[in-house]
Amino acid sequence: MFETFDFFNGYLKINALVGVLDVILILHFLLSYYFRCYKKGYLIDLWHGSLLVVYFLTVLVFYPFMGADRLLDLRFFYNWSYSMPFIDWAWYINILGFMAVFLGGFCFFILKRKNTFNNIILWPVKKCEYAINRILQHENQFLLMYQINNFICAYLLFYGITTSGLFVNLRVFFMTAGIYSALSNAFIVVGQPIFLFFSLIALYVSKSRLKIILQIIFSVIILNIYGARSTLIYPFVSFLFGYIIINKNKTIFKKILISFLVLTVVFFAVEQYRTDSNTSYMFSYSLTDRVLFGNNIADIRDFGVILECWDGKYMLGRNIVAGIISFIPKEYSEFRHTWNTSSYTNRLVGLSDSHPGMRGGLFCEPFLSFGYLGVISTGLLYGYILAALDHFSKQCCFPSQKHFLIFIMSLLFIKDIFAYILFQSSLLWLAYLRILFLLLCVILFSVKLRLNR
């Protein structure tokens, strides 16, 4: 219906209607940030910071690159057309979802007085805050747990190296390694970022920092060998996000800029390190090509590919059930192997079972399961929760910056758990292990206190 335009020798491709709507929504987000965040004294807040990557960058800013002709030159080894009608369809679904998020946030604003639902949201935050305080009060015991996890990870990597002959990107080997796949997920994919996240908090408030730094260095080495870019970077990004929130609108731009530059360099260094030059396009093309058309921000593109190959049959919650039993490795469960979202999408698009799955964005799984109704209901609920967490972060008063940081980190930790539960049923095991970690810390350190008494 609407014409599609190419710009800059195939680097941009934009549907006329989507392009106009995209610009309007970009302006809406920027104006919302300026008047609702910056003008109120915050350099960033939890609402806008949480939507910055998953919505503003991924859906709005990067839309013109998702179906560009340049993409076909770089990814010629796939039999996908990257057809703009499917790219646009994926964009519309995501926009529908995020409009529901905004409506959910508005609902919280209308009903923000104390109610049972708000108390349900705040309860896990308080429990997480209690767990972090326990960790900080028992720093040596926490570092012992961290060290044990590091040694288990080192053993798993040694097993992977000696069995596969690989020394880099061992995640590919562990994806189909049976029980070792589950162990690597538990101790490396989940355990390492959790310990990194809490150790960064401890590093900020502790006076004996050398022991913490040594454990962090060991974690960085482990995650580099494993080849997990996001797993390595995300704890640092989360901590930096919390640090910006607690400092509000102070002059910390230089620190923030340097930190993001360092994280960006590390991100692409890990990507370069884990890539086999004989089988990848990565060494043949510029950094610009890799940023715009690589696998870094590809949610709309991947969702478009899924829609291109989709047979139109909804999963009707089967992926959610597969997520609920995600503590069972899919090699030992035919149901999980069939309906786990990553396996399901791999079969749809013709990828091998060892592939980690397509990155379809927040609303891919709700749509594949329940269609537009799933997208809208999930967006409404997440918008309400996100607005509630943002409200809590701005209303509470604390005696020191240390206590404020702990509360903000609790909000961010619980926000991720809610996101896994609502949007990524295939990753429910991440939520399980996060909750289990908090319970373990509280139980162990509470028992220690009682024994001391």
XYZ file of C-alpha atoms in Angstrom:
453
model
C 0.000 0.000 0.000
C 2.785 2.406 0.974
C 5.979 2.727 -1.030
C 9.319 1.534 0.338
C 12.406 3.704 -0.150
C 16.106 2.826 -0.235
C 18.744 5.284 0.947
C 22.568 5.470 1.053
C 23.268 2.717 -1.469
C 21.194 0.074 0.253
C 22.109 0.867 3.852
C 18.594 2.029 4.736
C 15.195 0.781 3.672
C 12.052 2.432 5.003
C 8.355 1.960 4.394
C 6.810 5.424 4.032
C 4.082 4.956 6.657
C 6.319 3.155 9.136
C 9.012 5.786 8.635
C 6.632 8.629 9.512
C 5.274 6.785 12.554
C 8.831 5.891 13.593
C 9.925 9.533 13.582
C 6.830 10.557 15.561
C 7.508 7.878 18.194
C 11.194 8.838 18.421
C 10.165 12.440 19.106
C 7.591 11.233 21.637
C 10.226 9.266 23.565
C 12.721 12.152 23.526
C 10.103 14.651 24.702
C 8.926 12.226 27.386
C 12.516 11.834 28.593
C 13.113 15.579 28.614
C 9.949 16.643 30.438
C 9.253 13.602 32.651
C 12.839 12.702 33.534
C 15.545 15.295 32.828
C 13.492 18.374 33.745
C 12.551 16.686 37.021
C 16.199 16.374 38.048
C 17.094 12.868 36.836
C 19.843 12.068 34.387
C 17.960 8.822 33.751
C 15.113 7.075 35.529
C 14.055 3.462 35.675
C 11.177 3.900 33.204
C 13.109 5.601 30.389
C 16.321 3.685 31.047
C 14.511 0.347 30.815
C 12.851 1.313 27.513
C 15.973 2.920 26.048
C 17.415 -0.281 24.535
C 14.430 -2.632 24.140
C 12.190 0.058 22.619
C 13.919 3.288 21.588
C 17.095 1.801 20.064
C 15.976 -1.688 19.062
C 12.531 -0.914 17.642
C 12.671 2.749 16.612
C 16.241 3.830 15.828
C 17.393 0.569 14.225
C 14.233 -0.078 12.175
C 15.672 1.343 8.880
C 18.536 -1.186 8.965
C 16.428 -4.288 9.589
C 15.559 -5.039 5.953
C 18.209 -3.042 4.077
C 19.739 -4.434 0.880
C 23.188 -4.309 2.482
C 21.975 -7.020 4.850
C 21.612 -9.484 1.958
C 25.259 -8.909 0.988
C 26.448 -9.616 4.519
C 24.159 -12.546 5.326
C 24.060 -14.293 1.974
C 24.574 -17.692 3.623
C 20.951 -17.714 4.931
C 17.946 -18.504 2.748
C 15.893 -15.675 4.180
C 14.543 -12.807 2.126
C 14.406 -10.193 4.927
C 11.263 -9.044 3.159
C 10.056 -5.592 4.241
C 6.396 -6.640 4.671
C 7.476 -9.064 7.398
C 9.928 -6.554 8.905
C 7.110 -4.006 9.025
C 4.726 -6.584 10.512
C 7.240 -7.309 13.285
C 7.584 -3.547 13.851
C 3.817 -3.068 14.129
C 3.502 -5.938 16.630
C 6.228 -4.440 18.795
C 4.713 -0.969 18.598
C 1.337 -2.400 19.613
C 3.034 -4.048 22.573
C 4.832 -0.897 23.669
C 1.685 1.192 23.289
C 0.164 -1.281 25.755
C 3.225 -0.731 27.994
C 2.577 3.020 27.979
C -1.113 2.418 28.702
C -0.153 0.107 31.578
C 2.095 2.841 32.956
C -0.764 5.317 32.705
C -3.004 2.871 34.589
C -0.490 2.820 37.423
C -0.423 6.628 37.469
C -4.203 6.638 37.863
C -4.215 3.876 40.511
C -0.861 4.530 42.176
C -2.303 4.704 45.685
C -1.518 1.705 47.830
C -3.299 -1.431 46.711
C -2.772 -5.159 46.897
C -1.153 -5.386 43.460
C 1.389 -2.683 44.313
C 2.236 -4.543 47.524
C 2.748 -7.747 45.512
C 5.213 -5.908 43.236
C 7.075 -4.283 46.137
C 7.317 -7.466 48.236
C 10.032 -9.236 46.144
C 11.961 -5.940 45.940
C 12.076 -5.742 49.739
C 13.174 -9.381 49.946
C 15.917 -8.770 47.399
C 17.030 -5.685 49.337
C 17.181 -7.798 52.491
C 19.275 -10.439 50.675
C 21.749 -7.821 49.390
C 22.166 -6.437 52.889
C 22.844 -9.960 54.149
C 25.485 -10.407 51.431
C 27.203 -7.145 52.323
C 27.180 -8.061 56.032
C 28.820 -11.406 55.207
C 31.209 -10.382 52.480
C 33.779 -13.135 53.105
C 31.138 -15.873 53.002
C 29.706 -14.395 49.799
C 33.172 -14.316 48.208
C 33.642 -17.962 49.221
C 30.413 -18.832 47.372
C 31.684 -16.788 44.421
C 34.994 -18.637 44.450
C 33.256 -22.036 44.542
C 31.134 -21.018 41.550
C 34.266 -19.876 39.700
C 35.990 -23.211 40.315
C 32.942 -25.138 39.084
C 32.894 -22.961 35.970
C 36.615 -23.561 35.446
C 36.022 -27.323 35.629
C 33.163 -27.104 33.114
C 35.342 -25.118 30.708
C 38.175 -27.632 31.128
C 35.723 -30.425 30.300
C 34.474 -28.503 27.270
C 37.983 -27.774 25.993
C 39.234 -31.360 26.379
C 36.068 -32.883 24.898
C 35.423 -30.537 21.972
C 38.938 -29.366 21.162
C 37.671 -25.790 21.166
C 39.236 -23.040 23.245
C 36.879 -20.209 22.332
C 33.092 -19.886 22.087
C 32.458 -22.998 24.144
C 28.785 -22.086 24.454
C 28.275 -23.769 21.054
C 29.571 -27.052 22.498
C 27.531 -26.827 25.701
C 24.243 -26.195 23.862
C 24.010 -29.895 22.970
C 26.031 -31.394 25.831
C 23.181 -33.007 27.795
C 23.533 -32.612 31.554
C 26.607 -30.437 31.006
C 24.388 -28.033 29.093
C 22.203 -27.631 32.199
C 25.265 -27.251 34.441
C 26.859 -24.629 32.198
C 23.565 -22.730 32.103
C 23.279 -22.808 35.890
C 26.844 -21.928 36.874
C 28.119 -19.900 33.887
C 25.162 -18.356 32.065
C 23.216 -17.547 35.254
C 25.647 -17.877 38.155
C 28.419 -15.713 36.788
C 26.339 -12.599 35.980
C 24.516 -12.883 39.320
C 27.778 -13.021 41.261
C 29.207 -10.236 39.077
C 26.165 -8.060 39.714
C 26.289 -8.441 43.504
C 30.079 -8.231 43.643
C 29.926 -4.842 41.876
C 27.578 -3.641 44.622
C 29.969 -4.989 47.239
C 32.885 -3.347 45.426
C 31.100 0.004 45.615
C 30.466 -0.121 49.370
C 33.373 -2.271 50.593
C 36.751 -1.116 51.896
C 38.574 -4.407 51.164
C 38.260 -4.370 47.392
C 41.236 -6.461 46.236
C 39.566 -9.832 46.937
C 36.454 -8.752 45.061
C 38.447 -7.474 42.082
C 40.330 -10.786 41.808
C 37.061 -12.734 41.663
C 35.686 -10.339 39.040
C 38.799 -10.781 36.872
C 38.420 -14.558 37.101
C 34.774 -14.228 36.012
C 35.715 -12.073 33.038
C 38.229 -14.713 31.889
C 35.631 -17.499 32.277
C 32.964 -15.637 30.313
C 35.453 -14.716 27.586
C 36.384 -18.359 27.069
C 32.723 -19.365 27.155
C 31.975 -16.664 24.558
C 29.031 -14.995 26.280
C 29.037 -11.319 25.314
C 25.733 -10.251 26.857
C 26.299 -12.361 29.955
C 29.610 -10.597 30.530
C 28.482 -7.057 29.761
C 24.992 -7.005 31.279
C 25.994 -6.937 34.999
C 28.257 -3.951 34.346
C 25.566 -2.164 32.325
C 23.002 -2.820 35.079
C 25.318 -1.478 37.761
C 26.124 1.594 35.659
C 22.384 2.121 35.144
C 21.815 2.022 38.906
C 24.791 4.312 39.513
C 23.335 6.909 37.131
C 19.932 6.726 38.853
C 21.317 7.329 42.345
C 23.481 10.224 41.173
C 20.470 11.859 39.510
C 21.525 14.890 37.489
C 25.041 15.357 38.812
C 27.962 16.059 36.522
C 29.023 12.483 35.900
C 28.815 12.565 32.099
C 32.543 11.946 31.689
C 32.496 8.815 33.866
C 29.405 7.513 32.087
C 30.836 8.113 28.622
C 34.140 6.411 29.463
C 32.318 3.459 31.060
C 30.068 2.925 28.023
C 33.031 3.180 25.657
C 34.931 0.558 27.658
C 31.908 -1.760 27.703
C 31.420 -1.306 23.951
C 35.062 -2.167 23.254
C 34.827 -5.257 25.480
C 31.580 -6.319 23.774
C 33.090 -6.271 20.295
C 36.383 -7.693 21.525
C 34.557 -10.771 22.816
C 32.662 -10.987 19.517
C 35.940 -10.864 17.566
C 37.608 -13.316 19.918
C 34.881 -15.950 19.691
C 34.474 -15.796 15.899
C 36.021 -18.315 13.542
C 37.422 -16.319 10.641
C 37.034 -19.271 8.250
C 33.258 -19.409 8.578
C 32.170 -15.852 9.418
C 31.594 -12.656 7.537
C 32.896 -10.730 10.525
C 36.473 -10.281 9.413
C 35.474 -9.214 5.903
C 33.363 -6.199 6.786
C 33.709 -2.967 8.687
C 32.759 -2.273 12.279
C 29.859 -0.172 10.958
C 28.465 -3.162 9.060
C 28.834 -5.368 12.104
C 27.021 -2.893 14.371
C 24.174 -2.178 11.959
C 23.690 -5.625 10.419
C 25.240 -8.073 12.868
C 23.509 -9.974 15.679
C 23.843 -7.198 18.242
C 20.537 -5.342 17.766
C 18.438 -7.604 15.572
C 15.099 -8.074 17.322
C 12.874 -6.701 14.546
C 14.899 -8.438 11.835
C 14.813 -11.820 13.592
C 11.118 -11.468 14.406
C 10.512 -10.640 10.733
C 12.326 -13.833 9.689
C 10.214 -15.845 12.152
C 7.017 -14.326 10.733
C 8.262 -15.040 7.203
C 8.583 -18.751 8.038
C 5.645 -19.005 10.471
C 2.750 -21.295 9.556
C 0.145 -19.131 11.282
C -0.560 -21.633 14.087
C -0.342 -20.236 17.620
C 1.474 -22.156 20.347
C -1.433 -21.540 22.753
C 0.707 -21.484 25.882
C 2.719 -24.618 25.143
C 5.923 -22.550 25.175
C 4.932 -21.224 28.598
C 4.476 -24.774 29.921
C 7.850 -25.681 28.388
C 9.311 -22.681 30.228
C 7.739 -23.690 33.539
C 9.510 -27.068 33.315
C 12.701 -25.478 31.979
C 14.671 -26.977 34.876
C 14.520 -30.199 32.800
C 17.142 -30.204 30.003
C 15.365 -30.368 26.647
C 17.402 -33.450 25.723
C 15.422 -35.323 28.388
C 11.966 -33.905 27.613
C 10.288 -34.381 24.236
C 7.732 -31.714 25.149
C 10.415 -29.140 25.929
C 12.389 -30.111 22.851
C 9.284 -29.520 20.739
C 7.774 -26.434 22.335
C 10.708 -24.605 23.916
C 10.682 -21.273 22.063
C 14.300 -21.421 20.894
C 13.882 -24.954 19.505
C 10.525 -24.060 17.966
C 11.845 -20.966 16.190
C 14.989 -22.801 15.058
C 12.828 -25.391 13.308
C 10.647 -22.676 11.788
C 13.531 -20.821 10.169
C 15.687 -23.859 9.363
C 18.479 -23.493 11.914
C 20.189 -26.348 13.708
C 19.180 -27.320 17.220
C 22.558 -26.125 18.519
C 21.662 -22.535 17.642
C 20.644 -20.474 20.723
C 17.474 -19.310 18.967
C 16.286 -16.223 17.148
C 16.248 -12.895 18.991
C 12.642 -11.890 18.411
C 12.321 -9.121 20.987
C 10.026 -8.738 23.965
C 6.762 -9.424 22.166
C 7.762 -12.344 19.953
C 6.854 -15.098 22.413
C 3.549 -13.529 23.553
C 2.529 -13.177 19.887
C 3.522 -16.704 18.881
C 1.599 -18.047 21.857
C -1.612 -15.974 21.961
C -1.436 -13.511 19.077
C -2.338 -9.851 19.497
C -4.246 -10.560 22.701
C -1.044 -11.931 24.238
C 0.915 -8.882 23.071
C -1.559 -6.381 24.532
C -2.141 -8.154 27.857
C 1.585 -8.707 28.408
C 2.372 -5.084 27.549
C -0.294 -3.754 29.925
C 0.995 -5.838 32.818
C 4.647 -5.001 32.185
C 3.875 -1.292 31.805
C 2.082 -1.256 35.149
C 4.964 -3.115 36.862
C 7.636 -0.910 35.264
C 5.791 2.271 36.257
C 5.399 0.936 39.809
C 9.119 0.173 40.103
C 9.956 3.614 38.690
C 7.601 5.212 41.221
C 9.172 3.272 44.110
C 12.649 4.421 43.021
C 11.597 8.081 43.202
C 9.481 8.060 46.354
C 11.688 6.319 48.904
C 14.116 8.307 51.061
C 17.344 6.761 52.354
C 19.883 7.874 54.959
C 22.854 7.344 52.623
C 23.803 6.793 49.007
C 24.783 3.237 49.939
C 21.254 2.358 51.043
C 19.795 4.080 47.992
C 22.068 2.050 45.682
C 21.042 -1.225 47.343
C 17.363 -0.414 46.856
C 17.836 0.592 43.205
C 19.821 -2.585 42.502
C 17.010 -4.588 44.088
C 14.525 -2.902 41.757
C 16.664 -3.708 38.704
C 17.206 -7.320 39.774
C 13.487 -7.929 40.315
C 12.576 -6.058 37.113
C 14.576 -8.607 35.143
C 12.788 -11.473 36.896
C 9.411 -9.988 35.947
C 10.639 -9.572 32.349
C 11.703 -13.233 32.126
C 8.353 -14.397 33.485
C 6.263 -12.190 31.185
C 8.190 -12.145 27.908
C 10.668 -14.999 27.743
C 9.074 -18.212 28.889
C 11.984 -20.115 27.352
C 14.214 -18.342 29.888
C 12.094 -18.957 32.966
C 14.962 -21.002 34.360
C 16.869 -17.705 34.632
C 14.149 -16.402 36.940
C 14.149 -19.678 38.918
C 17.890 -19.526 39.534
C 17.838 -15.833 40.448
C 15.148 -16.486 43.053
C 16.984 -19.582 44.286
C 20.187 -17.562 44.682
C 18.443 -14.935 46.818
C 16.849 -17.626 48.996
C 20.180 -19.415 49.393
C 21.961 -16.245 50.515
C 19.243 -15.381 53.020
C 19.130 -18.920 54.457
C 22.891 -19.393 54.705
C 23.637 -16.025 56.211
C 20.646 -16.099 58.568
C 21.755 -19.478 59.897
C 25.225 -18.023 60.399
C 23.761 -15.209 62.469
C 21.770 -17.576 64.696
C 24.798 -19.780 65.283
C 26.864 -16.762 66.282
C 24.242 -15.798 68.833
